[in-house]
Coordinates of C-alpha atoms and ligand atoms in Angstrom, one line a residue:
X117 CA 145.2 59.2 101.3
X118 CA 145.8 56.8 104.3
X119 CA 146.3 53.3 103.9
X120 CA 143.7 51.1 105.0
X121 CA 144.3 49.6 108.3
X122 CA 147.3 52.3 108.9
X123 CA 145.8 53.2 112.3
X124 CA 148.6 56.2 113.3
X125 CA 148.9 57.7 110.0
X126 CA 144.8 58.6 109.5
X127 CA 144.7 60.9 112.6
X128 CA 147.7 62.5 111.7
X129 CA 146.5 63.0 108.1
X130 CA 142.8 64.8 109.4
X131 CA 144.8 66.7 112.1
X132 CA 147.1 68.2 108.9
X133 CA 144.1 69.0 107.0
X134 CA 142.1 70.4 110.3
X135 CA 145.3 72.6 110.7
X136 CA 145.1 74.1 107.1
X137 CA 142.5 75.3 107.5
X138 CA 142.2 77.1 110.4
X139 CA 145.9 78.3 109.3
X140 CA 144.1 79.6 106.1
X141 CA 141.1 80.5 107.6
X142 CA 142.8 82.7 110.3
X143 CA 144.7 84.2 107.6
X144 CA 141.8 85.1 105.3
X145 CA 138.4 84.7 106.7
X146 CA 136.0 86.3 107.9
X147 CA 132.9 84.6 110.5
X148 CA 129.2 86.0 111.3
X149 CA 130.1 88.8 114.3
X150 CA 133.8 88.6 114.4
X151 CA 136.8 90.3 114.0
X152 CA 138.9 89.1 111.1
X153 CA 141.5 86.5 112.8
X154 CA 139.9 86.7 115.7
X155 CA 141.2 83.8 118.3
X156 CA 138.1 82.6 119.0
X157 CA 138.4 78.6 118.7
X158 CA 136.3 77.3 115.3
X159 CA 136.0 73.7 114.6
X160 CA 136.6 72.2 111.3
X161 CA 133.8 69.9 110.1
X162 CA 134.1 67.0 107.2
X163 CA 130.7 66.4 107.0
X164 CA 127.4 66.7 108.1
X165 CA 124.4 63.7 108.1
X166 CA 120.6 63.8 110.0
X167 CA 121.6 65.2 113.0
X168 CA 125.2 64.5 113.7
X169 CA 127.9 67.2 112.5
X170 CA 131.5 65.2 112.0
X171 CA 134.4 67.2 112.8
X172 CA 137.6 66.9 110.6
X173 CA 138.9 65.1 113.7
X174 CA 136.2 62.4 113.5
X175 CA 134.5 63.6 116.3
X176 CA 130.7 63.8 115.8
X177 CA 128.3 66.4 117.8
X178 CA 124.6 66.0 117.9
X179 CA 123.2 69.2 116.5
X180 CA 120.9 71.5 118.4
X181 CA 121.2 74.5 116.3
X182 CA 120.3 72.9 112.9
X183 CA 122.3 75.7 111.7
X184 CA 120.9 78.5 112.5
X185 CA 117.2 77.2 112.4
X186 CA 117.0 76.3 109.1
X187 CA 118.3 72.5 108.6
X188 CA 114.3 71.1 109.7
X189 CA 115.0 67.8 108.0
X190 CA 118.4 67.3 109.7
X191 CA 121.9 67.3 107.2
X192 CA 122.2 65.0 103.8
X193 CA 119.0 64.0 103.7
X194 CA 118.3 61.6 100.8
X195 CA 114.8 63.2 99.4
X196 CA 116.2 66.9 99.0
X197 CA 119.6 65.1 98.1
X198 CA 117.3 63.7 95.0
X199 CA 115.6 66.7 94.3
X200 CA 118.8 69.0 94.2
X201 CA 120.5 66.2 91.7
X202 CA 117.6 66.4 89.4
X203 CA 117.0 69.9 89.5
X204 CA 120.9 69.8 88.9
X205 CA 120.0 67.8 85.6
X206 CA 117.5 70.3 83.9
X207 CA 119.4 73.6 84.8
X208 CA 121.3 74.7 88.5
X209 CA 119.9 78.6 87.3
X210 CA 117.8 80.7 84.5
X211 CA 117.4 84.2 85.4
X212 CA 113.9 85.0 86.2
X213 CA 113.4 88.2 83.6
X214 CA 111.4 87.6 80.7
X215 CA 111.7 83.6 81.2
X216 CA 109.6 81.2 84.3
X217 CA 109.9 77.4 85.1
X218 CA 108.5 75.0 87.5
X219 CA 110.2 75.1 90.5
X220 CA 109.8 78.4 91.0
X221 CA 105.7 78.4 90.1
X222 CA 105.7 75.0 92.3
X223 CA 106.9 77.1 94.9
X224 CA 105.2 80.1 94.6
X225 CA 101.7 78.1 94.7
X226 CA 102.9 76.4 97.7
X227 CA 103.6 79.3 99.9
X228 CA 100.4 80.8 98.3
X229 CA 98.3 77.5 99.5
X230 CA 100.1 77.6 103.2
X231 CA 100.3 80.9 104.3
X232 CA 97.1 83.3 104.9
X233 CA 94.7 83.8 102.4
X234 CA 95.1 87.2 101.8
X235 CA 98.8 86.5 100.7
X236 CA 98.2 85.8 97.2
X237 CA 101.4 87.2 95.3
X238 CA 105.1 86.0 95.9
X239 CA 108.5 87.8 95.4
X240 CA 111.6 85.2 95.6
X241 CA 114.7 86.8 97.1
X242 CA 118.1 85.4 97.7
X243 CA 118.2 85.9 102.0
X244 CA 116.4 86.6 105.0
X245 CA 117.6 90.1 105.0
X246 CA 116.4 90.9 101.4
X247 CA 113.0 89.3 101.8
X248 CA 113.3 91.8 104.4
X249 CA 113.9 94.9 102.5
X250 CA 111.9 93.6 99.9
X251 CA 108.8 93.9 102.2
X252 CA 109.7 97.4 103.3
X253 CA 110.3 98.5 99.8
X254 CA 106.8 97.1 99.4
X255 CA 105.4 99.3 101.7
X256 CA 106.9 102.6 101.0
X257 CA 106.2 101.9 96.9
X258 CA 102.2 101.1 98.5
X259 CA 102.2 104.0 100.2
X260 CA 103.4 106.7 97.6
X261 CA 100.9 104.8 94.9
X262 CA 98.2 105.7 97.3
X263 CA 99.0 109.1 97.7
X264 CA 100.5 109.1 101.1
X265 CA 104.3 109.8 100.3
X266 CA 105.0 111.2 103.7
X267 CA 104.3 108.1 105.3
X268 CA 108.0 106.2 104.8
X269 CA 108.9 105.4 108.6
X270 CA 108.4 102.0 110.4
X271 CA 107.3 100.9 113.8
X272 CA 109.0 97.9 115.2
X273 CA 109.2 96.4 118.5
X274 CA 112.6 96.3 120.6
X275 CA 114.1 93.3 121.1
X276 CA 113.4 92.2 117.6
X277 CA 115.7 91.0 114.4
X278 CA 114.8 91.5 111.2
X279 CA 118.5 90.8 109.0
X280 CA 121.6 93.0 108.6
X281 CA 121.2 94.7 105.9
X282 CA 121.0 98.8 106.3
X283 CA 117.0 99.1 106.3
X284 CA 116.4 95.7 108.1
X285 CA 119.1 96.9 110.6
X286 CA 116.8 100.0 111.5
X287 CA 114.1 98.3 112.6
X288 CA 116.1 95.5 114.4
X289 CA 116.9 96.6 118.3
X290 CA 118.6 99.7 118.2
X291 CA 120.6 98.7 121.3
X292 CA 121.3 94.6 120.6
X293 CA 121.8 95.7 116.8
X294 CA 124.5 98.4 117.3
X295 CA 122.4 101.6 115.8
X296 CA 124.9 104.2 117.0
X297 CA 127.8 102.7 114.7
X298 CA 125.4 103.6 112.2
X299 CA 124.7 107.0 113.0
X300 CA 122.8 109.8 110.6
X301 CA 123.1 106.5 107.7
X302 CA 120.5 104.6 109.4
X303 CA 116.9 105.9 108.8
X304 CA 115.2 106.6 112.0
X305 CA 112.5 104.3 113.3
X306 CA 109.6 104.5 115.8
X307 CA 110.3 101.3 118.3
X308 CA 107.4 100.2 120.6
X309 CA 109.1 97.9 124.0
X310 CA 109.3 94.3 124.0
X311 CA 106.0 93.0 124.3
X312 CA 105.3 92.2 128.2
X313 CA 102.2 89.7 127.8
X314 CA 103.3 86.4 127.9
X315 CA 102.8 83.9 125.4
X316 CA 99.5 81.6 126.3
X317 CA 98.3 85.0 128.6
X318 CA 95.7 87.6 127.3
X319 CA 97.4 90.7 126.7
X320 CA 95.7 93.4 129.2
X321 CA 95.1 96.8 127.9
X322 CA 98.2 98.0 129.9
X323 CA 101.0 95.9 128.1
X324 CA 99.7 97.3 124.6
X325 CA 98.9 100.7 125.4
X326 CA 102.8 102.1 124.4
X327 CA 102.6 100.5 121.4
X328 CA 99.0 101.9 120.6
X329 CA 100.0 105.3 120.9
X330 CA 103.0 104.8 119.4
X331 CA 100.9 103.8 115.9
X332 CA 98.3 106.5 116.5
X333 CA 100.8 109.4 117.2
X334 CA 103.1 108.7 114.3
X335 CA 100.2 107.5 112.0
X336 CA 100.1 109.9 109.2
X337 CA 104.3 108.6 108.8
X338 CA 104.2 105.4 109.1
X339 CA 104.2 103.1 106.1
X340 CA 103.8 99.6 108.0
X341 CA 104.5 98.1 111.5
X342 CA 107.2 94.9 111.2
X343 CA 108.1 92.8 114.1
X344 CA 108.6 89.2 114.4
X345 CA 104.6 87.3 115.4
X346 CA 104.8 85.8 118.6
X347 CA 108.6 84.5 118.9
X348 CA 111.8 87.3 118.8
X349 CA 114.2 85.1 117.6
X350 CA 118.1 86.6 117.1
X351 CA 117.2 89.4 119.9
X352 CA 116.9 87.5 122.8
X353 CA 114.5 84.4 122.0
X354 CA 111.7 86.0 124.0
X355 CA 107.7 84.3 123.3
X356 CA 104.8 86.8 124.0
X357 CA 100.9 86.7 123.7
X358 CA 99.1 85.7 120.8
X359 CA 96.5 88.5 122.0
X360 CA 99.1 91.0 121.6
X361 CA 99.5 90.0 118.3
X362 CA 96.0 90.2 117.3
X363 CA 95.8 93.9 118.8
X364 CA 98.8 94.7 117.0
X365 CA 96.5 93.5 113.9
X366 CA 93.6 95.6 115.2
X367 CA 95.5 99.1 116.0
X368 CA 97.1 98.3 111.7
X369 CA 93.5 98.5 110.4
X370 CA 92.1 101.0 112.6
X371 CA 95.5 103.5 111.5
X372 CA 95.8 102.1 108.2
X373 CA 98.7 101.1 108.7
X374 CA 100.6 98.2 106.7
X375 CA 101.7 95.0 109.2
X376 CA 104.7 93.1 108.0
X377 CA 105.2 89.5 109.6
X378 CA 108.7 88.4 109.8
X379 CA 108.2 84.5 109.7
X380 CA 111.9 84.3 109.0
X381 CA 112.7 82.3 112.2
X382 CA 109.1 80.9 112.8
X383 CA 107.8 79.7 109.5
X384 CA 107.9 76.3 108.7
X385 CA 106.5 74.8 111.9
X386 CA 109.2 75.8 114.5
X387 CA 106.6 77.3 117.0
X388 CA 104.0 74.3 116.8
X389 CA 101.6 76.4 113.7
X390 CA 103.0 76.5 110.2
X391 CA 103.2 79.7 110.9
X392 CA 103.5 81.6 113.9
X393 CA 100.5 83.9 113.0
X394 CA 98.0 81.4 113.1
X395 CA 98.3 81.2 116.9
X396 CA 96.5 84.6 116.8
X397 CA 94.5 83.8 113.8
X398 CA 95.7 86.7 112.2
X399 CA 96.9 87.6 108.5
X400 CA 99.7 90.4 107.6
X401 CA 99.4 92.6 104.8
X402 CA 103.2 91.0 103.8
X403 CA 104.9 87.9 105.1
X404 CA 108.9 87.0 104.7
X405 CA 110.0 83.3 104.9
X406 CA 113.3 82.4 104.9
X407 CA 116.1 80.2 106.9
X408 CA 113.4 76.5 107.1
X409 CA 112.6 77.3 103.3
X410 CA 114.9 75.2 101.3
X411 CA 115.4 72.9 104.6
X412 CA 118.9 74.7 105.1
X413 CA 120.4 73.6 101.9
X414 CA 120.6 76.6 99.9
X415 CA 119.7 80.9 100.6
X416 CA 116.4 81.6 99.6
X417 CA 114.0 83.8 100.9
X418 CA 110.3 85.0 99.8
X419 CA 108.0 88.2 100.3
X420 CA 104.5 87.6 100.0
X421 CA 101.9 89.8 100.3
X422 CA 98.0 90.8 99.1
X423 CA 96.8 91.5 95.8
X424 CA 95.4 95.0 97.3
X425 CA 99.5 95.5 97.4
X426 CA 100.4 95.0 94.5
X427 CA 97.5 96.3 92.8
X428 CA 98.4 99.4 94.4
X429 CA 102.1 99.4 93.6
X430 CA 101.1 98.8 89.8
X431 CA 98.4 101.6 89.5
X432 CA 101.2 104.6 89.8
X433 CA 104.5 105.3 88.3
X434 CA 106.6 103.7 87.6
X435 CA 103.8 100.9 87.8
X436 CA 106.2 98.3 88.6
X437 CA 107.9 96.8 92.1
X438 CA 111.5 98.3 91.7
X439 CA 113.8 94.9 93.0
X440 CA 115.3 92.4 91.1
X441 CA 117.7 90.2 92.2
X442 CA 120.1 88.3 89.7
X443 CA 119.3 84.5 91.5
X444 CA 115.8 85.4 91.4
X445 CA 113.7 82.1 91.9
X446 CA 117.2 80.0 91.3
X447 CA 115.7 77.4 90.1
X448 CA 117.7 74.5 92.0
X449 CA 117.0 76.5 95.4
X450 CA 113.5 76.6 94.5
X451 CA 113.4 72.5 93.7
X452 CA 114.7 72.1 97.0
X453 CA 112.4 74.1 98.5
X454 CA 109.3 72.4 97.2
X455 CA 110.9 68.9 98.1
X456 CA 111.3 70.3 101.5
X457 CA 108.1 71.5 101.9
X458 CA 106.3 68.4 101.0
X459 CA 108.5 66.3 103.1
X460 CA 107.5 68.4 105.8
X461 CA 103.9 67.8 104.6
X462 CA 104.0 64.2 104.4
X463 CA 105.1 63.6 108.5
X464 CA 102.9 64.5 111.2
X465 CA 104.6 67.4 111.4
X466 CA 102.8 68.9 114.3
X467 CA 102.8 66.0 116.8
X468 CA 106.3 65.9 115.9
X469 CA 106.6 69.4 117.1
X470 CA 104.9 68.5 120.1
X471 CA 107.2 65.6 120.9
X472 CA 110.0 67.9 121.1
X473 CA 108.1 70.6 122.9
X474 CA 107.5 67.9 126.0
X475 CA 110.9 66.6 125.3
X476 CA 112.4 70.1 126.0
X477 CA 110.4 71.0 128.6
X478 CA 110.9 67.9 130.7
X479 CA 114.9 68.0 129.9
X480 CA 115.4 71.8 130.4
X481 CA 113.4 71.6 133.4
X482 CA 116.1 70.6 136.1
X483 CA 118.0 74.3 134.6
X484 CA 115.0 76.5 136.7
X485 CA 115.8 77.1 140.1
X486 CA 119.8 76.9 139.4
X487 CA 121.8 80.0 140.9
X488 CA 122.7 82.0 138.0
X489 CA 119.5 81.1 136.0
X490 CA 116.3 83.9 135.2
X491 CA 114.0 81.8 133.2
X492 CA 113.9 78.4 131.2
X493 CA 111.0 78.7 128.0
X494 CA 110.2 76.4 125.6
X495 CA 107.9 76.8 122.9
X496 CA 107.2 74.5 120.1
X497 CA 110.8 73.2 119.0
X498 CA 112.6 75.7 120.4
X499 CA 114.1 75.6 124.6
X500 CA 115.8 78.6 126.1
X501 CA 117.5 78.8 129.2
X502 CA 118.0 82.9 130.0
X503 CA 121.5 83.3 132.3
X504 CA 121.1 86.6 134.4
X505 CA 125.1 86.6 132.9
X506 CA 126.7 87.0 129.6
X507 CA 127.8 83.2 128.9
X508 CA 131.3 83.0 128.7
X509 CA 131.9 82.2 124.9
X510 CA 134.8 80.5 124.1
X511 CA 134.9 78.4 127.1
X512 CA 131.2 77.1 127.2
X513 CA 131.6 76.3 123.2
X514 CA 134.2 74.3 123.9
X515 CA 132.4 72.6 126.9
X516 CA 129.8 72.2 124.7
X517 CA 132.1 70.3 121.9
X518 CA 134.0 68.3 124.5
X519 CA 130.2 66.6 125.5
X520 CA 129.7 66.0 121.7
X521 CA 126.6 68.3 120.9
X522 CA 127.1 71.5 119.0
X523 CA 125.2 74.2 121.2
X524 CA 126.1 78.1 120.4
X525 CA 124.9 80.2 123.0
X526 CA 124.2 84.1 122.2
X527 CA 124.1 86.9 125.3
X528 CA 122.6 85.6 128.1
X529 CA 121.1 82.5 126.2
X530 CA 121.7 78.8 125.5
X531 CA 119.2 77.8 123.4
X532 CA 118.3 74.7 121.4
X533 CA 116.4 74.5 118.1
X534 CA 117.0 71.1 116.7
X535 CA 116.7 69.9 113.3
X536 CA 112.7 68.0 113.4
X537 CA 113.9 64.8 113.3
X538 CA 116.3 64.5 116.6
X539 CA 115.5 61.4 117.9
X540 CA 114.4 60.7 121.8
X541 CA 117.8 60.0 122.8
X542 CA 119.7 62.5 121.2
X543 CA 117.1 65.1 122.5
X544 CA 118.2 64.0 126.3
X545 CA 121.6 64.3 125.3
X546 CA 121.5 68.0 124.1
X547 CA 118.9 68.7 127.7
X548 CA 121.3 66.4 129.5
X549 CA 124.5 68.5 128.5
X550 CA 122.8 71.9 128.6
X551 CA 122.1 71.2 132.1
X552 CA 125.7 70.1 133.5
X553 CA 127.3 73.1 131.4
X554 CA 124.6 75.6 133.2
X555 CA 125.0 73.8 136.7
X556 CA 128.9 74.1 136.1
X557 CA 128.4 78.2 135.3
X558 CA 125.7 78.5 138.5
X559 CA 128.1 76.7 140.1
X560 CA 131.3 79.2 139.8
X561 CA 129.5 82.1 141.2
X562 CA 130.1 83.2 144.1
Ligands
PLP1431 C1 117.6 85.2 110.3 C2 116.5 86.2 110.2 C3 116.6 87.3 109.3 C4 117.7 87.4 108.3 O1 117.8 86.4 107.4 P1 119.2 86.2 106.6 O2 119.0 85.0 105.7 O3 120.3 85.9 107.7 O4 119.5 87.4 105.9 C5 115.5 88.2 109.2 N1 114.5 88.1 110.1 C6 114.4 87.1 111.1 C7 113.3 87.0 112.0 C8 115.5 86.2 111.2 O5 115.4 85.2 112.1

């Protein structure tokens, strides 16, 4: 520990410890998409609170990421910090065979009460990517009860994410998620292009027609269309037409076809709805949530889905949904979850949204028109400034660092989606410094 007052000896001491730990770290660890010790700079962080992330050196960046989507109520926030500690007081886990408890019914009637009303039954997962293979395992156990055992392929759209585990991989963007390495293990999927109609435009029979023949040629072997409603989040933040949506809907019931609505990325809000399938007025015949869930404290994930479903599931052998994760419905997750939701709840959640919608529109605005620069979007809390170029990686994160907001591009894209609660000012600062790092890439092209 540093003495109080010893001015030289406390930067010395966090410099020590930020140095352990990327010695250790290089040695042992592994990060999402890299090589193991991989060169690529990482930043140690002490601590995280509302929307600041404080570095191990003391410096603190404004977040724009809220990790990955998920931190809505910004970092260490007292109400969830209150709900984790009680849960924390009853019991931190109790398997969910043979035994239930309140967080996880609390939950489960939650979701049920939010999301459309078709979606009446609730399976808790640990992750994105299981809620994901949940859903598809729902669909192919639906199918074979109702005596359609051939139909056990999926249609999804390209340009889409779905997880990384091997069945949510084969339906994510066979190009973006890396099919090929995957060869002859990956089952084979039917992908429909990346929906054309913009988001807020009609979608003209043109722009669905590919898709529609897609579903009615491979009908009779397909078990359910997935894709992401109305934002592609992971592969390539691209926002298209509600209308497209609800035809997608349309073509489902005329085939008989399941549709599966990845609300992963969108739930909770992010787009301006609750969920992003209201903006069509649709419901799916199954629904994941994820990432927003627990307000980015702990994994959990859910699959929800009709009681026509699981009826069906039940009526053949083996009569039950074959999937049971050991953290099922962790309670403590699940306690979080609920505090998060109603916290959500209690603001005026959508003017909120809408207040960093105009924020991020006005602030990203100056980014169209620079050399170098295809589009600037912005949809609900989410801004996206598409670079005709790969952003160079390493550089621009540590440009991004050195102007005190944490900002991780992807591809082409610099993106923010900030935790809900980023004030005014620290809004302009992440616009502010997403427009000098773009001008400085416009500006060293030839
Ligand atoms: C993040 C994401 C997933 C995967 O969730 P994990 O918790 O990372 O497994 C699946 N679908 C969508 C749309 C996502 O954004």
């Amino acid at each position: 520990m540093p003495e109080p007052g010893s001015a030289d000896q406390a930067p010395t001491t966090a410099a020590a410890a930020g140095d352990r730990l990327l010695t250790l770290d290089a040695a042992h660890a592994w990060h999402p998409y890299s090589a193991a010790g991989s060169a690529d700079p990482l930043y140690p962080v002490r601590a995280a609170a509302g929307c600041e992330i404080e570095l191990v050196d003391g410096r603190r960046l404004i977040d724009g990421m809220a990790s990955w989507w998920c931190v809505i109520h910004g970092y260490n926030h007292p109400r969830l910090n209150q709900a984790a500690a009680e849960q924390l007081g009853r019991m931190a886990h109790v398997m969910f065979g043979g035994l239930t408890h309140a967080p996880a019914v609390d939950l489960i009637e939650r979701l049920v009460h939010l999301t459309p009303a078709p979606l009446t039954r609730v399976f808790l997962c640990d992750s994105g990517s299981v809620a994901v293979e949940v859903a598809m395992k729902m669909a192919l156990q639906y199918q074979q009860a109702a005596g359609r055992p051939r139909r056990t392929r999926f249609l999804s759209l390209r340009g889409g994410y779905h997880g990384d585990t091997l069945h949510a991989m084969s339906v994510c963007d066979p190009v973006t998620g890396m099919h090929r390495l995957f060869d002859g293990l990956l089952p084979q999927q039917v992908f429909a292009p990346r929906p054309a109609a913009a988001f807020g435009a009609p979608c003209p029979p043109a722009a669905i027609a590919a898709c529609a023949e897609l579903i009615a040629s491979h009908r009779d072997e397909l078990a359910a269309v997935i894709l992401e409603p109305i934002v592609q989040g992971a592969g390539g933040m691209h926002f298209y037409s509600a209308d497209y949506l609800a035809q997608v809907r349309a073509l489902c019931d005329v085939h008989d076809v399941l549709l599966i609505a990845d609300e992963i990325a969108t739930g909770f809000g992010r787009t301006g709805r609750l969920f992003a399938c209201e903006h069509a007025g649709i419901a799916p015949d199954l629904m994941t949530v994820g990432k927003a869930l627990t307000g980015g404290y702990l994994t959990l994930a859910a699959t929800l889905t009709t009681a026509n479903v699981a009826a069906t599931i039940a009526s053949a052998a083996p009569g039950v949904f074959m999937h049971g994760p050991t953290f099922m419905g962790n309670p403590l997750a699940c306690a979080i979850a609920n505090a998060s939701i109603d916290l959500l709840l209690a603001t005026d959640w959508s003017a909120n949204i809408a207040r960093i919608e105009a924020a991020l529109r006005a602030g990203l605005a100056p980014c169209q028109g620079l050399s170098g620069v295809v589009d600037v979007r912005v949809l609900g809390a989410i801004g996206v400034v598409e670079l005709a170029q790969p952003v160079p990686m390493p550089l621009v994160q540590k440009l991004f660092v050195d102007h005190g907001v944490w900002v991780r591009p992807f591809g082409r894209l610099i993106y923010l989606m900030p935790p809900y609660i980023i004030s005014r000012v620290q809004l302009q600062r992440l616009t502010d410094v997403v427009c000098v790092v773009v001008n400085g890439l416009s500006a060293q092209r030839p």
